[in-house]
Short mmCIF file of C-alpha atoms and ligand atoms in Angstrom, two decimals:
data_model
loop_
_atom_site.label_atom_id
_atom_site.label_comp_id
_atom_site.label_asym_id
_atom_site.label_seq_id
_atom_site.Cartn_x
_atom_site.Cartn_y
_atom_site.Cartn_z
CA UNK A 1 -122.89 -78.56 -23.13
CA UNK A 2 -120.02 -78.46 -25.99
CA UNK A 3 -122.61 -78.51 -28.03
CA UNK A 4 -124.19 -75.12 -26.92
CA UNK A 5 -121.16 -73.44 -27.12
CA UNK A 6 -120.61 -74.78 -30.68
CA UNK A 7 -123.86 -73.30 -31.33
CA UNK A 8 -123.22 -70.01 -30.07
CA UNK A 9 -119.39 -69.24 -31.25
CA UNK A 10 -119.22 -71.32 -33.87
CA UNK A 11 -116.16 -73.19 -33.11
CA UNK A 12 -114.66 -75.57 -30.20
CA UNK A 13 -111.57 -75.81 -28.70
CA UNK A 14 -110.72 -79.22 -27.23
CA UNK A 15 -107.47 -79.18 -25.55
CA UNK A 16 -105.47 -82.54 -25.23
CA UNK A 17 -108.21 -84.38 -27.61
CA UNK A 18 -104.81 -85.94 -29.26
CA UNK A 19 -102.15 -87.56 -27.59
CA UNK A 20 -98.63 -86.89 -28.03
CA UNK A 21 -98.02 -90.32 -29.81
CA UNK A 22 -100.72 -89.94 -32.06
CA UNK A 23 -99.50 -86.60 -33.05
CA UNK A 24 -95.79 -88.10 -33.50
CA UNK A 25 -97.76 -91.16 -35.92
CA UNK A 26 -99.53 -88.92 -38.01
CA UNK A 27 -96.46 -86.53 -38.62
CA UNK A 28 -94.25 -89.47 -39.30
CA UNK A 29 -96.71 -90.73 -41.59
CA UNK A 30 -96.89 -87.57 -43.42
CA UNK A 31 -93.24 -87.12 -43.54
CA UNK A 32 -93.21 -90.68 -45.39
CA UNK A 33 -96.02 -89.71 -47.78
CA UNK A 34 -94.05 -86.96 -48.87
CA UNK A 35 -90.78 -88.90 -49.16
CA UNK A 36 -92.43 -91.41 -51.69
CA UNK A 37 -93.75 -88.27 -53.61
CA UNK A 38 -92.69 -88.05 -57.34
CA UNK A 39 -92.43 -84.25 -57.72
CA UNK A 40 -92.63 -84.29 -61.52
CA UNK A 41 -96.65 -84.92 -60.99
CA UNK A 42 -97.07 -81.79 -59.41
CA UNK A 43 -99.10 -78.60 -58.85
CA UNK A 44 -98.66 -75.42 -56.95
CA UNK A 45 -101.69 -74.89 -54.48
CA UNK A 46 -102.67 -71.58 -53.19
CA UNK A 47 -105.64 -69.97 -52.37
CA UNK A 48 -104.63 -66.53 -53.85
CA UNK A 49 -104.19 -67.87 -57.26
CA UNK A 50 -107.44 -69.94 -58.00
CA UNK A 51 -107.36 -70.15 -61.47
CA UNK A 52 -103.95 -71.27 -62.49
CA UNK A 53 -103.92 -73.60 -59.71
CA UNK A 54 -107.63 -75.61 -59.93
CA UNK A 55 -106.30 -77.84 -62.46
CA UNK A 56 -107.30 -81.45 -62.96
CA UNK A 57 -104.72 -82.71 -60.42
CA UNK A 58 -106.70 -80.91 -57.58
CA UNK A 59 -110.15 -81.72 -58.96
CA UNK A 60 -109.44 -85.56 -59.48
CA UNK A 61 -107.95 -85.75 -55.77
CA UNK A 62 -111.25 -86.11 -53.99
CA UNK A 63 -110.35 -90.19 -53.99
CA UNK A 64 -106.95 -90.04 -53.82
CA UNK A 65 -103.81 -88.93 -51.92
CA UNK A 66 -101.86 -86.04 -53.64
CA UNK A 67 -99.30 -83.64 -52.38
CA UNK A 68 -99.79 -79.86 -53.31
CA UNK A 69 -96.59 -77.77 -53.57
CA UNK A 70 -96.41 -74.30 -51.58
CA UNK A 71 -96.20 -71.21 -54.10
CA UNK A 72 -93.09 -70.03 -52.44
CA UNK A 73 -91.08 -73.08 -52.58
CA UNK A 74 -90.39 -72.08 -56.30
CA UNK A 75 -88.65 -68.93 -57.96
CA UNK A 76 -89.92 -67.06 -60.61
CA UNK A 77 -88.52 -69.19 -63.39
CA UNK A 78 -90.30 -72.15 -61.72
CA UNK A 79 -87.02 -73.79 -60.33
CA UNK A 80 -87.72 -75.34 -56.55
CA UNK A 81 -85.69 -73.14 -54.43
CA UNK A 82 -86.28 -75.38 -51.05
CA UNK A 83 -85.96 -79.39 -50.37
CA UNK A 84 -89.05 -81.12 -51.20
CA UNK A 85 -89.74 -82.11 -47.58
CA UNK A 86 -90.04 -78.43 -46.97
CA UNK A 87 -91.98 -77.59 -49.92
CA UNK A 88 -94.95 -79.52 -49.68
CA UNK A 89 -98.24 -77.18 -48.61
CA UNK A 90 -100.37 -79.91 -48.04
CA UNK A 91 -101.30 -83.58 -48.77
CA UNK A 92 -105.50 -84.36 -49.78
CA UNK A 93 -108.11 -85.03 -50.04
CA UNK A 94 -108.51 -89.22 -49.22
CA UNK A 95 -105.90 -89.64 -46.73
CA UNK A 96 -108.57 -91.17 -44.22
CA UNK A 97 -109.80 -93.56 -46.59
CA UNK A 98 -106.81 -94.53 -48.19
CA UNK A 99 -103.79 -94.52 -45.94
CA UNK A 100 -103.69 -96.94 -42.99
CA UNK A 101 -102.72 -94.59 -40.31
CA UNK A 102 -104.82 -91.61 -41.17
CA UNK A 103 -107.93 -94.18 -41.70
CA UNK A 104 -107.26 -95.36 -37.97
CA UNK A 105 -106.81 -92.30 -36.73
CA UNK A 106 -109.66 -90.89 -38.62
CA UNK A 107 -112.21 -93.32 -37.68
CA UNK A 108 -111.25 -93.89 -34.01
CA UNK A 109 -114.02 -93.90 -31.45
CA UNK A 110 -113.25 -90.96 -29.12
CA UNK A 111 -113.74 -89.06 -33.02
CA UNK A 112 -116.87 -91.08 -33.75
CA UNK A 113 -117.96 -89.84 -30.16
CA UNK A 114 -117.57 -86.43 -30.71
CA UNK A 115 -119.47 -86.43 -33.37
CA UNK A 116 -122.04 -87.73 -32.10
CA UNK A 117 -122.18 -85.37 -29.37
CA UNK A 118 -122.23 -82.75 -32.11
CA UNK A 119 -125.41 -84.36 -33.45
CA UNK A 120 -123.46 -85.68 -36.73
CA UNK A 121 -123.68 -89.49 -35.86
CA UNK A 122 -123.40 -91.98 -39.16
CA UNK A 123 -121.39 -89.21 -40.60
CA UNK A 124 -119.87 -88.98 -43.94
CA UNK A 125 -116.01 -88.50 -44.40
CA UNK A 126 -116.13 -85.82 -47.11
CA UNK A 127 -112.57 -84.90 -47.14
CA UNK A 128 -109.25 -84.85 -45.52
CA UNK A 129 -105.99 -82.58 -45.56
CA UNK A 130 -102.60 -82.72 -43.83
CA UNK A 131 -101.30 -78.84 -43.95
CA UNK A 132 -97.93 -78.56 -43.08
CA UNK A 133 -97.86 -74.62 -43.03
CA UNK A 134 -93.84 -75.01 -43.60
CA UNK A 135 -91.13 -72.68 -41.86
CA UNK A 136 -90.97 -69.21 -43.82
CA UNK A 137 -92.85 -69.99 -46.89
CA UNK A 138 -96.23 -71.14 -45.12
CA UNK A 139 -99.11 -69.38 -47.17
CA UNK A 140 -101.77 -67.18 -45.86
CA UNK A 141 -105.19 -68.72 -45.99
CA UNK A 142 -107.89 -66.04 -46.66
CA UNK A 143 -110.40 -65.48 -45.06
CA UNK A 144 -113.20 -68.10 -46.02
CA UNK A 145 -116.19 -70.22 -44.81
CA UNK A 146 -115.76 -73.83 -45.40
CA UNK A 147 -119.25 -74.21 -46.58
CA UNK A 148 -118.32 -72.22 -49.82
CA UNK A 149 -116.16 -75.55 -50.70
CA UNK A 150 -118.48 -78.15 -49.00
CA UNK A 151 -122.41 -77.98 -49.94
CA UNK A 152 -124.73 -80.47 -48.64
CA UNK A 153 -128.71 -79.98 -48.07
CA UNK A 154 -129.41 -79.28 -45.61
CA UNK A 155 -126.13 -77.41 -44.96
CA UNK A 156 -124.58 -79.47 -42.32
CA UNK A 157 -120.79 -79.61 -42.43
CA UNK A 158 -118.23 -79.55 -39.54
CA UNK A 159 -114.50 -79.65 -39.83
CA UNK A 160 -112.01 -81.30 -37.31
CA UNK A 161 -108.85 -79.08 -37.15
CA UNK A 162 -106.29 -81.22 -35.28
CA UNK A 163 -103.24 -79.31 -34.24
CA UNK A 164 -100.16 -81.60 -34.42
CA UNK A 165 -97.88 -79.07 -33.32
CA UNK A 166 -98.81 -75.67 -31.26
CA UNK A 167 -100.01 -73.37 -33.36
CA UNK A 168 -99.31 -69.68 -32.29
CA UNK A 169 -99.83 -66.20 -34.06
CA UNK A 170 -95.60 -66.43 -35.03
CA UNK A 171 -96.26 -69.95 -37.41
CA UNK A 172 -99.41 -69.07 -38.77
CA UNK A 173 -102.48 -70.35 -36.44
CA UNK A 174 -106.05 -70.25 -37.07
CA UNK A 175 -107.74 -66.92 -36.91
CA UNK A 176 -111.55 -67.00 -36.52
CA UNK A 177 -114.51 -64.55 -35.72
CA UNK A 178 -116.66 -65.81 -32.70
CA UNK A 179 -120.09 -66.16 -33.80
CA UNK A 180 -119.46 -65.44 -37.22
CA UNK A 181 -121.17 -68.38 -38.59
CA UNK A 182 -124.29 -66.83 -37.91
CA UNK A 183 -124.20 -64.65 -40.99
CA UNK A 184 -125.19 -66.32 -44.51
CA UNK A 185 -122.86 -67.80 -46.87
CA UNK A 186 -120.76 -64.89 -48.82
CA UNK A 187 -119.60 -67.12 -51.80
CA UNK A 188 -120.06 -70.72 -53.25
CA UNK A 189 -117.44 -72.32 -55.05
CA UNK A 190 -119.09 -74.15 -57.99
CA UNK A 191 -118.03 -77.33 -60.43
CA UNK A 192 -119.24 -77.73 -63.66
CA UNK A 193 -117.65 -80.47 -65.44
CA UNK A 194 -113.96 -79.74 -65.35
CA UNK A 195 -114.66 -76.10 -64.87
CA UNK A 196 -114.68 -74.16 -61.93
CA UNK A 197 -116.03 -70.61 -60.69
CA UNK A 198 -116.73 -68.35 -57.68
CA UNK A 199 -120.41 -67.64 -57.12
CA UNK A 200 -120.47 -64.49 -54.84
CA UNK A 201 -123.54 -63.21 -52.95
CA UNK A 202 -121.96 -60.72 -50.67
CA UNK A 203 -119.07 -58.63 -52.12
CA UNK A 204 -118.21 -57.01 -48.69
CA UNK A 205 -114.71 -57.62 -47.46
CA UNK A 206 -114.42 -59.27 -44.00
CA UNK A 207 -113.75 -56.89 -41.02
CA UNK A 208 -110.46 -58.60 -39.91
CA UNK A 209 -110.51 -56.70 -36.66
CA UNK A 210 -113.24 -58.92 -35.65
CA UNK A 211 -111.06 -62.05 -35.81
CA UNK A 212 -109.15 -63.57 -32.82
CA UNK A 213 -106.45 -65.90 -33.08
CA UNK A 214 -106.79 -69.43 -31.95
CA UNK A 215 -103.28 -70.14 -30.20
CA UNK A 216 -103.45 -73.80 -29.21
CA UNK A 217 -100.87 -76.57 -28.22
CA UNK A 218 -100.33 -79.63 -30.00
CA UNK A 219 -103.07 -82.09 -29.50
CA UNK A 220 -105.82 -79.57 -29.51
CA UNK A 221 -108.94 -80.21 -32.13
CA UNK A 222 -110.59 -77.43 -33.21
CA UNK A 223 -114.44 -77.87 -34.21
CA UNK A 224 -115.55 -75.54 -36.99
CA UNK A 225 -118.67 -74.74 -38.07
CA UNK A 226 -119.17 -74.45 -41.99
CA UNK A 227 -120.18 -71.22 -42.09
CA UNK A 228 -117.44 -70.14 -39.64
CA UNK A 229 -115.21 -67.29 -40.88
CA UNK A 230 -111.72 -68.19 -40.58
CA UNK A 231 -108.29 -67.74 -42.29
CA UNK A 232 -104.56 -68.43 -41.51
CA UNK A 233 -101.62 -65.72 -41.89
CA UNK A 234 -98.42 -66.94 -43.92
CA UNK A 235 -95.73 -68.54 -41.76
CA UNK A 236 -92.65 -66.42 -41.47
CA UNK A 237 -90.96 -68.14 -38.42
CA UNK A 238 -88.70 -71.13 -38.42
CA UNK A 239 -91.08 -73.47 -37.28
CA UNK A 240 -93.61 -75.70 -39.14
CA UNK A 241 -97.35 -75.83 -37.92
CA UNK A 242 -98.25 -79.01 -38.81
CA UNK A 243 -102.32 -79.84 -38.43
CA UNK A 244 -104.58 -82.50 -39.99
CA UNK A 245 -107.96 -81.23 -41.28
CA UNK A 246 -111.17 -83.61 -41.75
CA UNK A 247 -114.23 -82.43 -42.99
CA UNK A 248 -117.66 -84.75 -42.42
CA UNK A 249 -121.15 -84.13 -43.24
CA UNK A 250 -124.23 -85.00 -41.47
CA UNK A 251 -125.39 -88.71 -42.18
CA UNK A 252 -128.92 -87.00 -43.15
CA UNK A 253 -127.75 -84.47 -45.51
CA UNK A 254 -127.43 -84.72 -49.27
CA UNK A 255 -124.05 -84.22 -51.11
CA UNK A 256 -124.36 -81.42 -53.65
CA UNK A 257 -123.37 -82.51 -57.30
CA UNK A 258 -122.24 -79.09 -58.06
CA UNK A 259 -119.12 -79.14 -55.33
CA UNK A 260 -115.42 -79.22 -56.48
CA UNK A 261 -115.04 -82.91 -54.88
CA UNK A 262 -116.78 -85.49 -56.83
CA UNK A 263 -116.13 -89.16 -56.67
CA UNK A 264 -117.10 -92.19 -58.06
CA UNK A 265 -117.44 -94.28 -54.88
CA UNK A 266 -120.17 -92.90 -51.83
CA UNK A 267 -118.05 -91.58 -49.02
CA UNK A 268 -116.75 -93.20 -46.07
CA UNK A 269 -119.14 -93.14 -43.17
CA UNK A 270 -118.68 -93.38 -39.37
FE1 FE2 B 1 -111.06 -73.64 -44.05
#
């Protein structure tokens, strides 16, 4: 049943999938990671400003735990204008592998069973991101398809977007185009050595009127098809909108060498 709905609309909302104690545990752990992070070694992450931000810090983060700042955390002179604990955009990209708390959460039975139900038994865990969507300065994420950034042959990737706090229109919830996963991939983010570029197949703009808000309660998991167009607006509210996103590929698909995320070791598997 779940897989039929998923195939039709390109996403699923699974309410109460995560307990409130699990949400709290992940949030506490993320706060500890930020607390231990030394901001000397930092980069600003913004999907609007790719060329200046896709640097080695980002490109080498596929098998590491690294913190990325919000663009709005600095003034025009590059001086921090908010406290470190409120300035991090996200942590990526191997929390699921390297951090004991996120590892136990990510590979637990109920997630493996969900992936199994969706036809993704023995999936490869490709990347994880802890997204803060900080109050007042949480940046927007432009409309995109996740397959632009994670490609396999055949193309079979899904995202599990776990709401750890209530996500509302006010604090920058996800918006998606129902059924939009049926359209071909619009663009492909390609890595060649330490350079990246965006290959564009379709120059038309997304029709934002076709996107609907996915307002969800803390504890909901949103399953995202890799071609589902989605976005999130800036968070100008006083509430954060923390979420943990895990992307997996089908166990039978090959991971492409042109993906931005490359690593020496094989991906951990379910
Ligand atoms: Fe995405």
